[in-house]
């Protein structure tokens, strides 16, 4: 009788249930049933093949089969176990995993698939999450962030009331101009300008997703007679809000963390750190792209409504006078190099001049 | 006394196949297969680790790991959203999670022990929450006030907790070592770090001067109340990068040295059931060389050599590990019951801190 007839013997060892003691045995398979033999005589264990729990193959390691009574049968006769139970997902998988030339296309496809997934899934996830975000949540983000920075970073503004009112007027006009400018925004932001002071944040302005924009006293003091600069900065911040940049960055960070955790998580300790650092650098490039987008927005909205639109150039130049500006190393910054941003605005101005001709 | 050498019989080629299929299927299934991939990976490693002609086995199922991952991912992303919506509530959430650390550690250790077996007998872990609290909260508190000079006490406490509460079937493990054995490698590692920094600053003196110059400028700028915004960050980033590089060149080898030596101390003072003495003879220099060259080779081959590196390290670690038995290895009965705690194990997995017990 042969394997083809459905009768064969598998040499192995049998452990009692949850015991490390074992005996050398033979698993005798005949058609759809099995029995166990010790020294040529049956030991009483027998039954239907379907009652055996055959562990999937992993490489060329010992195969394990659990009997219904909890006994473990171990064997190194791997081929014969395949005859016991061919086919199925795990058998196919084990065959695919075998070392050979067929792995080459898999190895080549892997980085492309990973990159494709990153390029399609992350934007998809961001769009979906943006769509699902309730308006109430965005308002809460604004409210609580202001509460938190007031608690930790900033102090009330010391600007004279009249100066504040002047800037508020500029801001209200810009917010009105911004309406309907961006095709991307799904919701209507509630624009609000707040003034704060604080040594820790210096001359600065930033936007929150719901339309709250904070400007520091130090920034206002920097341009006492140049309102067109302040209005360019405000328009830049409104650009962040219209393009919903901060929410996008938040969801991008969440999506990347999930993707790295699920796919690259088993890359090993040192390499996982490197992957995480790489993703941080990617996030920075994303942030720089957003800064440029907001610069473009600032220019477009100001020139589109007949206002002076080169305020950002003055802003960066003034910033450069007060402190040294790095000329390289952009890849590790949240903002693009000032020089690049000045050139970007200048390119816009040139383009408009050409269009006028 | 009978000596049983630990052997690792895995092969890089064979493991490569398993690994690349794991990565590919994880990508194609958007990470879902990752849970099953982890099980296959562990099963391969366990099944190829032999003592006295018997191998280990890993019994967790992909489904268990998957459920754990889903829960952990929901909690963490929930916290992430909370951070944006309400930072104060988020801090509360983090605080609660922090207080749960001893519970999470115990459940992770228990889960990992119970899904591991050798010769058909499972491991178990019986540590209690009070002891976990002392081990992971009270003793590390000593480090806060002593510039990490208490680290050897923290390491020993962790080894005591994880080993003395580990069971192989119904048999206890025992570990005890004088603190001096931990301070020896700790002080050598500190000496390596200090010596390395002095050496580096001698060969890179100019760079260091530039660095301190940049720092000085930053400080001046901060004092004069001007802006730490984009422009200035460039200089700061350069300094941070240089420090990163220094850490890599000095601190990584020093900490690998400490880890290798401490593993020897841990295992050489561990006994199973008062008759099986573990033995570990890791050579720190060789260990450092293997880990660092593995990382270098893996990176320069875009990750394709990760499996080779892992097999190489596993082979080395097995070759320096043995069990010296007074009696026979036969006849242990397992008293392990249901497995539980997959949730906490996955929390550790996602968070990247990993606790290894015993062999």
XYZ file of C-alpha atoms in Angstrom:
716
model
C 0.000 0.000 0.000
C 1.258 3.506 -0.802
C 0.568 7.132 -0.034
C -1.533 7.336 -3.215
C -3.838 4.656 -1.811
C -4.365 6.847 1.228
C -2.388 4.592 3.580
C 0.834 5.779 5.140
C 2.840 5.978 8.343
C 4.253 9.125 9.883
C 7.093 8.671 12.353
C 7.086 11.111 15.214
C 6.687 11.593 18.923
C 3.635 11.883 21.083
C 3.340 14.122 24.134
C 0.615 13.589 26.731
C -1.809 16.487 27.230
C 0.167 19.422 28.675
C 3.091 17.160 29.473
C 6.691 17.349 28.374
C 7.081 13.561 28.572
C 6.913 11.837 25.186
C 7.147 8.506 23.426
C 8.342 7.651 19.918
C 5.203 6.699 17.977
C 3.874 6.173 14.506
C 0.745 7.872 13.235
C -0.939 5.441 10.894
C -3.238 7.049 8.314
C -5.702 4.879 6.466
C -8.259 6.575 4.195
C -10.133 9.052 6.364
C -9.060 7.738 9.725
C -5.926 7.446 11.843
C -4.564 5.482 14.782
C -1.413 5.674 16.866
C 1.097 2.815 17.155
C 3.798 2.369 19.812
C 6.374 -0.373 19.149
C 4.128 -1.866 16.485
C 0.981 -2.091 18.586
C -1.927 0.319 18.818
C -2.049 2.450 21.953
C -5.774 3.071 21.714
C -5.701 6.605 20.258
C -7.654 6.664 17.011
C -10.342 8.547 15.153
C -11.406 10.493 12.102
C -8.749 12.563 10.283
C -11.030 15.589 10.499
C -10.681 15.572 14.295
C -6.953 16.305 14.024
C -5.895 19.916 14.466
C -2.975 20.289 12.054
C -0.916 23.404 12.721
C 0.022 25.345 9.551
C 3.561 24.835 8.246
C 6.089 27.561 9.036
C 9.287 27.138 7.040
C 10.808 23.687 7.389
C 10.222 23.438 11.121
C 8.705 20.446 12.905
C 4.999 19.959 12.118
C 2.601 19.759 15.036
C -0.709 17.947 15.127
C -3.032 18.132 18.129
C -5.238 15.111 18.847
C -8.772 15.571 20.200
C -7.641 14.433 23.685
C -5.094 17.244 23.880
C -2.101 15.048 22.969
C 0.541 16.562 20.698
C 2.043 14.623 17.801
C 5.265 16.102 16.411
C 6.993 14.970 13.232
C 9.781 16.012 10.895
C 8.269 14.101 7.943
C 6.925 17.290 6.451
C 5.845 15.919 3.036
C 3.611 13.302 4.596
C 1.787 15.926 6.634
C 1.047 17.753 3.399
C -0.697 14.563 2.205
C -2.781 14.615 5.352
C -4.070 18.038 4.562
C -3.234 19.630 1.230
C -4.614 22.878 -0.082
C -6.150 25.660 1.903
C -4.899 29.180 2.481
C -2.052 28.338 4.859
C -0.636 25.571 2.656
C -0.605 27.909 -0.337
C 0.967 30.588 1.796
C 3.722 28.268 3.011
C 4.491 27.354 -0.620
C 4.694 31.032 -1.588
C 7.040 31.699 1.315
C 9.594 29.093 0.119
C 12.872 30.629 -0.913
C 13.172 30.925 -4.701
C 13.145 33.195 -7.726
C 9.410 33.777 -7.442
C 10.184 35.985 -4.416
C 12.053 38.479 -6.591
C 8.938 40.113 -8.117
C 7.370 40.173 -4.645
C 10.422 41.929 -3.229
C 10.371 44.451 -6.081
C 6.621 45.043 -5.812
C 6.728 45.662 -2.053
C 8.278 49.157 -1.974
C 6.111 50.286 -4.897
C 2.967 49.021 -3.209
C 3.998 50.664 0.052
C 4.601 53.956 -1.724
C 1.354 53.684 -3.696
C -0.520 52.996 -0.499
C 1.065 56.012 1.135
C 0.167 58.226 -1.844
C -3.453 57.082 -2.147
C -4.510 55.994 1.290
C -3.247 58.916 3.348
C -4.991 61.616 1.228
C -8.095 59.422 1.112
C -8.035 59.053 4.865
C -7.528 62.803 5.326
C -10.462 63.640 3.042
C -12.688 61.110 4.746
C -11.750 62.322 8.238
C -12.283 65.963 7.176
C -15.701 65.056 5.836
C -16.622 63.256 9.048
C -15.432 66.044 11.345
C -18.421 67.792 12.890
C -18.425 71.603 12.869
C -18.867 71.573 16.630
C -15.557 69.798 17.052
C -13.692 72.457 15.099
C -15.197 75.216 17.207
C -14.232 73.289 20.331
C -10.675 72.932 19.031
C -10.410 76.711 18.677
C -11.921 77.397 22.071
C -9.823 74.881 23.976
C -6.579 75.693 22.208
C -6.979 79.342 23.125
C -7.728 78.330 26.697
C -4.602 76.157 26.780
C -2.224 78.732 25.299
C -3.604 81.419 27.593
C -2.862 79.088 30.475
C 0.654 78.155 29.345
C 2.143 80.548 26.765
C 0.509 83.924 26.396
C -0.576 86.987 28.338
C -3.302 89.535 27.488
C -2.397 92.081 24.836
C -1.093 95.533 25.821
C -1.892 97.213 22.514
C -3.873 100.464 22.629
C -7.541 99.970 21.848
C -7.389 102.227 18.789
C -4.554 100.222 17.202
C -6.456 96.996 17.781
C -9.532 98.492 16.142
C -7.514 99.523 13.084
C -6.192 96.019 12.594
C -9.613 94.494 13.271
C -11.013 96.624 10.428
C -8.334 95.336 8.050
C -9.015 91.807 9.229
C -12.798 92.034 8.764
C -12.339 93.285 5.223
C -9.918 90.454 4.423
C -12.233 87.833 5.938
C -15.015 89.132 3.753
C -12.768 89.031 0.694
C -11.800 85.459 1.548
C -15.351 84.184 1.406
C -15.738 81.792 -1.468
C -12.103 82.169 -2.511
C -11.101 78.601 -1.761
C -12.920 75.831 -3.568
C -11.617 73.266 -1.092
C -13.293 74.472 2.072
C -16.537 72.723 2.879
C -17.464 74.722 5.936
C -17.802 78.370 6.658
C -15.227 79.502 9.192
C -16.122 81.992 11.909
C -13.304 84.503 11.585
C -12.083 86.082 14.778
C -8.843 87.960 15.451
C -7.314 87.872 18.933
C -4.315 89.804 20.223
C -1.928 88.294 22.750
C 1.500 89.039 24.138
C 4.151 86.670 25.440
C 7.940 86.420 25.501
C 7.861 82.769 24.587
C 6.357 83.198 21.155
C 7.862 86.507 19.982
C 6.550 88.236 16.839
C 4.153 85.647 15.561
C 0.734 84.932 14.147
C -1.104 81.658 13.809
C -4.447 80.298 12.719
C -6.706 77.693 14.305
C -8.958 75.501 12.159
C -12.240 77.173 13.113
C -11.113 80.641 11.949
C -9.597 82.013 15.149
C -6.392 83.886 14.342
C -3.949 85.047 16.987
C -1.470 87.873 16.429
C 1.141 88.910 18.978
C 1.852 92.441 20.143
C 5.494 91.991 19.133
C 4.464 91.476 15.507
C 2.232 94.570 15.525
C 5.067 96.621 17.049
C 7.416 95.410 14.329
C 5.376 97.203 11.625
C 3.936 100.330 13.262
C 3.395 102.237 10.031
C 3.145 99.457 7.512
C -0.372 98.083 7.737
C -0.016 96.446 4.323
C 2.514 94.017 5.890
C 0.131 93.102 8.705
C -2.666 92.615 6.220
C -0.459 90.280 4.126
C 0.325 88.243 7.247
C -3.363 88.117 8.201
C -4.287 87.064 4.660
C -1.663 84.315 4.909
C -3.262 83.036 8.113
C -6.733 83.229 6.557
C -5.265 81.107 3.746
C -4.400 78.393 6.304
C -7.989 78.461 7.532
C -9.563 78.424 4.051
C -7.399 75.483 3.001
C -8.109 73.738 6.334
C -4.391 73.136 6.801
C -4.247 72.423 10.517
C -6.928 69.722 10.383
C -5.189 68.169 7.390
C -1.910 68.055 9.303
C -3.593 66.555 12.348
C -5.268 63.801 10.329
C -2.130 63.192 8.334
C -0.166 62.618 11.530
C -2.830 60.212 12.812
C -2.984 58.342 9.498
C 0.786 58.019 9.221
C 1.097 56.772 12.793
C -1.560 54.134 12.134
C 0.041 53.074 8.846
C 3.526 52.773 10.305
C 2.232 50.948 13.356
C 0.310 48.424 11.297
C 2.721 47.782 8.439
C 6.245 48.726 9.413
C 5.671 48.023 13.101
C 7.436 44.691 12.885
C 10.498 46.066 11.104
C 12.562 45.786 14.280
C 13.425 48.295 17.016
C 16.198 50.374 15.465
C 14.637 50.442 11.993
C 11.217 51.407 13.296
C 12.799 54.514 14.818
C 14.344 55.360 11.482
C 10.987 54.950 9.713
C 9.365 57.243 12.278
C 12.062 59.890 11.783
C 11.506 59.644 8.041
C 7.793 60.210 8.495
C 8.518 63.261 10.645
C 10.597 64.701 7.793
C 7.751 63.999 5.362
C 5.360 65.811 7.692
C 7.679 68.821 7.615
C 7.644 68.898 3.818
C 3.852 68.773 3.995
C 3.906 71.735 6.371
C 6.215 73.712 4.038
C 3.866 73.041 1.129
C 1.054 74.507 3.220
C 3.059 77.640 4.015
C 3.620 78.240 0.309
C -0.063 77.642 -0.374
C -1.000 80.202 2.279
C 1.504 82.690 0.792
C -0.115 82.201 -2.621
C -3.523 82.714 -1.071
C -2.378 85.900 0.640
C -1.085 87.311 -2.639
C -4.114 86.305 -4.687
C -6.704 87.675 -2.310
C -4.910 91.001 -1.851
C -4.135 91.627 -5.496
C -7.538 90.271 -6.522
C -9.241 92.973 -4.474
C -6.905 95.722 -5.610
C -4.866 95.939 -2.402
C -1.112 96.073 -2.026
C -0.007 92.417 -2.153
C 3.766 92.439 -1.573
C 3.580 92.800 2.205
C 5.070 89.374 2.813
C 8.271 90.373 1.008
C 8.707 93.265 3.425
C 7.837 90.934 6.311
C 10.578 88.424 5.466
C 13.134 91.142 4.799
C 12.420 92.797 8.124
C 12.587 89.407 9.822
C 15.999 88.897 8.197
C 17.295 92.232 9.499
C 16.514 91.306 13.083
C 18.112 87.885 13.056
C 20.253 85.699 10.820
C 18.224 83.685 8.368
C 19.486 80.235 7.400
C 20.170 79.780 3.705
C 19.998 75.996 3.625
C 18.749 73.025 5.597
C 15.148 73.540 4.568
C 14.360 69.827 4.862
C 14.396 70.021 8.648
C 12.142 73.067 9.025
C 8.410 73.574 9.319
C 8.580 76.687 7.112
C 10.285 77.113 3.724
C 13.381 79.332 3.521
C 12.457 83.019 3.582
C 14.406 83.576 0.365
C 12.256 81.017 -1.424
C 9.073 82.612 -0.140
C 10.194 86.077 -1.253
C 10.990 84.681 -4.702
C 7.580 83.041 -4.837
C 5.776 86.335 -4.198
C 8.043 88.123 -6.681
C 7.164 85.499 -9.294
C 3.473 86.264 -8.704
C 4.107 89.981 -9.160
C 6.028 89.372 -12.391
C 3.279 87.093 -13.695
C 0.656 89.778 -13.002
C 2.757 92.420 -14.771
C 3.044 90.171 -17.831
C -0.686 89.570 -17.778
C -1.356 93.322 -17.717
C 0.778 93.959 -20.805
C 25.530 18.241 35.517
C 24.419 18.039 31.910
C 24.957 20.971 29.574
C 22.341 21.697 26.902
C 23.427 24.222 24.318
C 20.672 26.424 22.875
C 20.635 26.150 19.082
C 18.968 28.332 16.499
C 18.297 26.458 13.250
C 16.549 29.195 11.243
C 17.962 30.082 7.836
C 18.114 33.544 6.313
C 16.737 32.430 2.911
C 13.806 30.568 4.389
C 13.026 33.402 6.769
C 13.275 35.937 3.958
C 10.360 34.237 2.182
C 8.186 34.384 5.281
C 9.166 37.973 5.972
C 8.606 39.387 2.478
C 5.221 37.639 2.166
C 4.310 39.065 5.585
C 5.225 42.586 4.546
C 3.493 42.308 1.181
C 0.253 40.870 2.577
C 0.257 43.471 5.353
C 0.435 46.219 2.746
C -2.175 44.684 0.461
C -4.627 44.199 3.350
C -3.970 47.724 4.676
C -2.271 46.343 7.757
C -4.941 43.870 8.795
C -2.784 40.865 7.964
C -0.073 42.314 10.208
C -1.530 40.485 13.205
C -1.272 37.115 11.461
C 2.131 38.077 10.089
C 3.361 38.635 13.605
C 2.218 35.150 14.620
C 3.998 33.502 11.669
C 7.135 35.454 12.380
C 7.175 34.480 16.035
C 6.289 30.880 15.253
C 9.267 30.650 12.897
C 11.643 32.079 15.472
C 10.304 29.920 18.306
C 10.108 26.714 16.246
C 13.756 27.079 15.255
C 15.062 27.631 18.777
C 16.132 24.299 20.248
C 17.257 23.047 23.631
C 18.106 19.342 23.900
C 16.538 18.623 20.470
C 13.185 20.168 21.377
C 11.942 23.481 20.086
C 9.774 26.248 21.464
C 6.336 27.099 20.115
C 4.195 30.236 19.961
C 0.456 29.741 20.316
C -1.163 33.177 20.005
C -3.625 33.412 17.116
C -3.789 36.171 14.543
C -7.334 36.906 15.644
C -6.288 37.505 19.269
C -3.533 39.877 18.196
C -5.831 41.624 15.720
C -8.537 42.343 18.299
C -5.904 43.677 20.671
C -4.517 45.945 17.977
C -7.922 47.316 17.050
C -8.635 48.226 20.668
C -5.220 49.802 21.195
C -5.454 51.753 17.939
C -8.910 53.063 18.888
C -7.739 54.179 22.316
C -4.633 55.899 20.941
C -6.378 57.632 18.035
C -9.189 58.619 20.398
C -6.554 60.244 22.576
C -5.066 61.895 19.494
C -8.393 63.485 18.589
C -8.975 64.438 22.220
C -5.606 66.198 22.194
C -6.861 68.487 19.438
C -10.388 68.954 20.751
C -9.688 69.378 24.431
C -6.034 69.320 25.534
C -6.891 69.332 29.238
C -9.169 66.293 28.936
C -6.429 64.645 26.880
C -3.958 65.114 29.722
C -6.456 63.407 32.017
C -6.699 60.502 29.567
C -2.917 60.163 29.425
C -2.793 60.249 33.228
C -5.316 57.420 33.457
C -3.367 55.386 30.909
C -0.181 56.083 32.862
C -1.748 54.789 36.088
C -2.783 51.634 34.265
C 0.811 50.823 33.273
C 1.380 48.168 35.999
C -1.831 46.405 34.982
C -0.877 46.567 31.321
C 2.609 45.206 32.010
C 1.280 42.268 34.037
C -1.273 41.335 31.416
C 1.298 41.583 28.637
C 3.809 39.424 30.502
C 1.125 36.875 31.311
C -0.159 36.763 27.763
C 3.281 36.337 26.255
C 4.179 33.638 28.787
C 0.987 31.685 28.299
C 1.236 31.602 24.517
C 4.809 30.319 24.695
C 5.694 26.677 25.180
C 8.683 24.362 25.196
C 8.226 20.627 24.792
C 4.450 20.979 24.890
C 4.528 22.704 28.300
C 3.463 26.315 28.519
C 5.036 29.144 30.449
C 3.015 31.278 32.858
C 3.367 34.504 34.772
C 1.914 35.062 38.234
C 3.115 38.600 39.140
C 0.772 40.774 41.202
C -0.135 44.418 40.741
C 1.415 45.617 44.013
C 4.826 44.279 43.048
C 4.471 45.692 39.525
C 3.726 49.088 41.046
C 6.879 48.940 43.169
C 8.969 47.666 40.258
C 7.833 50.066 37.580
C 6.826 53.172 39.555
C 8.507 53.358 42.970
C 12.003 52.096 42.159
C 12.361 54.110 38.900
C 11.412 57.156 41.008
C 14.912 56.879 42.495
C 16.307 57.708 39.065
C 14.466 61.008 38.918
C 16.601 62.544 41.671
C 19.906 60.831 40.877
C 20.525 61.471 37.166
C 19.730 57.846 36.307
C 22.443 56.575 38.656
C 19.883 54.121 40.085
C 19.379 52.407 36.716
C 21.028 49.154 37.870
C 18.495 48.922 40.712
C 15.688 49.481 38.223
C 17.068 46.770 35.918
C 17.477 44.294 38.769
C 13.977 44.983 40.084
C 12.564 44.313 36.638
C 14.557 41.078 36.325
C 13.398 39.966 39.770
C 9.775 40.722 38.966
C 9.721 39.095 35.539
C 11.781 36.038 36.451
C 10.663 35.185 39.982
C 7.042 35.327 38.860
C 7.630 33.269 35.722
C 6.618 29.632 35.658
C 7.491 26.839 33.306
C 4.433 24.627 33.663
C 4.061 24.355 37.432
C 7.763 24.862 38.124
C 9.072 28.168 39.491
C 11.972 30.234 38.186
C 14.317 31.940 40.596
C 16.646 34.874 40.102
C 18.873 36.743 42.522
C 22.036 38.795 42.023
C 24.066 41.318 44.029
C 23.703 44.883 42.823
C 27.462 45.134 42.233
C 27.120 42.835 39.240
C 24.870 45.457 37.634
C 26.987 48.452 38.593
C 30.132 47.034 36.967
C 28.762 47.201 33.385
C 26.848 50.385 34.215
C 29.993 52.233 35.284
C 31.942 50.872 32.296
C 29.129 52.069 29.983
C 29.288 55.537 31.559
C 33.066 55.514 31.123
C 32.620 54.557 27.445
C 30.144 57.406 27.000
C 32.328 60.037 28.645
C 35.486 58.766 26.941
C 33.677 58.668 23.601
C 32.416 62.235 23.958
C 35.891 63.504 24.896
C 37.402 61.605 21.956
C 34.777 62.895 19.536
C 35.132 66.482 20.667
C 38.911 66.195 20.235
C 38.669 65.028 16.633
C 35.740 67.340 15.909
C 36.837 70.295 18.026
C 36.048 72.907 15.381
C 32.551 71.644 14.870
C 31.900 71.799 18.576
C 33.075 75.386 18.720
C 30.669 76.246 15.920
C 27.942 74.454 17.758
C 28.477 76.371 20.970
C 28.668 79.568 18.893
C 25.281 78.856 17.356
C 23.907 78.078 20.792
C 25.280 81.348 22.129
C 23.609 83.320 19.346
C 20.356 81.585 20.061
C 20.644 82.402 23.722
C 21.357 86.056 22.987
C 18.379 86.196 20.674
C 16.189 84.640 23.335
C 17.414 87.110 25.963
C 16.848 90.114 23.756
C 13.289 88.885 23.448
C 13.309 88.393 19.698
C 11.788 85.650 17.699
C 12.590 81.942 17.814
C 10.598 81.548 14.605
C 11.504 79.911 11.278
C 14.789 81.538 10.397
C 16.551 80.898 13.646
C 15.371 77.338 13.881
C 17.873 76.389 11.158
C 20.842 76.953 13.460
C 19.109 75.165 16.294
C 18.302 72.212 14.045
C 21.970 71.970 13.066
C 22.947 71.711 16.724
C 20.263 69.113 17.366
C 21.475 67.116 14.366
C 25.076 67.180 15.613
C 23.912 66.009 19.033
C 21.907 63.234 17.378
C 24.994 62.063 15.556
C 27.034 62.158 18.751
C 24.388 60.095 20.523
C 24.461 57.573 17.736
C 28.244 57.248 17.756
C 28.657 57.055 21.524
C 25.486 56.303 23.430
C 24.209 53.502 21.185
C 27.351 51.342 21.578
C 27.512 52.118 25.307
C 23.903 51.088 25.893
C 24.323 47.953 23.764
C 27.362 47.105 25.872
C 25.315 47.486 29.057
C 22.432 45.456 27.635
C 24.706 42.568 26.601
C 26.472 42.387 29.955
C 23.259 42.674 31.937
C 21.726 39.817 29.966
C 24.639 37.674 31.123
C 24.085 38.733 34.735
C 20.350 38.078 34.443
C 20.502 34.607 32.918
C 23.582 33.386 34.780
C 21.706 33.950 38.039
C 18.449 32.338 36.940
C 17.501 28.796 37.913
C 14.463 26.805 36.840
C 13.010 24.615 39.532
C 16.298 24.674 41.508
C 17.895 22.273 39.017
C 18.228 23.860 35.583
C 20.781 26.677 35.611
C 20.703 29.116 32.700
C 23.989 30.259 31.226
C 24.697 33.311 29.065
C 28.112 34.334 27.720
C 27.365 37.251 25.363
C 30.546 39.022 24.303
C 29.611 42.727 24.393
C 31.952 43.750 21.558
C 30.665 41.020 19.281
C 27.054 41.901 20.162
C 27.599 45.604 19.411
C 29.251 44.711 16.093
C 26.359 42.447 15.054
C 23.594 44.909 15.971
C 25.226 47.937 14.355
C 26.421 46.160 11.210
C 22.927 44.622 10.850
C 21.345 48.063 10.940
C 23.871 49.355 8.410
C 23.392 46.413 6.017
C 19.578 46.585 6.343
C 19.520 50.290 5.555
C 21.892 50.107 2.623
C 19.799 47.343 1.024
C 16.487 49.206 1.504
C 15.469 46.726 4.171
C 15.899 43.600 2.049
C 18.555 42.252 4.410
C 16.453 42.734 7.570
C 15.675 38.984 7.679
C 19.345 38.083 7.263
C 20.266 40.387 10.139
C 17.623 38.983 12.399
C 18.671 35.375 11.758
C 22.300 36.333 12.286
C 21.529 37.905 15.654
C 19.299 34.998 16.733
C 22.021 32.483 15.814
C 24.572 34.413 17.845
C 22.312 34.817 20.881
C 21.529 31.088 20.829
C 25.206 30.183 20.521
C 26.004 32.036 23.750
C 23.103 30.567 25.727
C 22.871 27.200 27.444
C 21.077 25.290 30.199
C 23.009 23.265 32.791
C 20.692 20.631 34.233
C 21.150 18.668 37.420
C 18.205 16.392 36.694
C 16.288 15.229 33.636
C 14.290 17.642 31.548
C 11.357 15.205 31.444
C 8.163 15.027 33.332
C 7.021 18.565 33.829
C 3.297 19.021 33.817
C 1.676 22.182 32.674
C -0.821 23.917 34.920
C -1.600 26.717 32.530
C -5.227 27.642 32.124
C -6.959 30.003 29.714
C -4.911 32.645 27.957
C -5.871 36.251 28.593
C -4.355 39.650 28.260
C -3.754 39.922 24.521
C -4.875 43.533 24.820
C -1.987 44.689 26.962
C 0.563 42.790 24.930
C -0.542 44.657 21.859
C -0.362 47.956 23.674
C 3.318 47.301 24.287
C 3.778 46.191 20.709
C 2.346 49.373 19.251
C 4.113 51.574 21.733
C 7.419 49.920 20.981
C 8.432 48.931 24.483
C 9.081 45.304 24.640
C 9.657 43.149 27.682
C 11.591 39.943 27.233
C 11.385 37.184 29.753
C 13.908 34.432 30.290
C 15.331 32.765 27.212
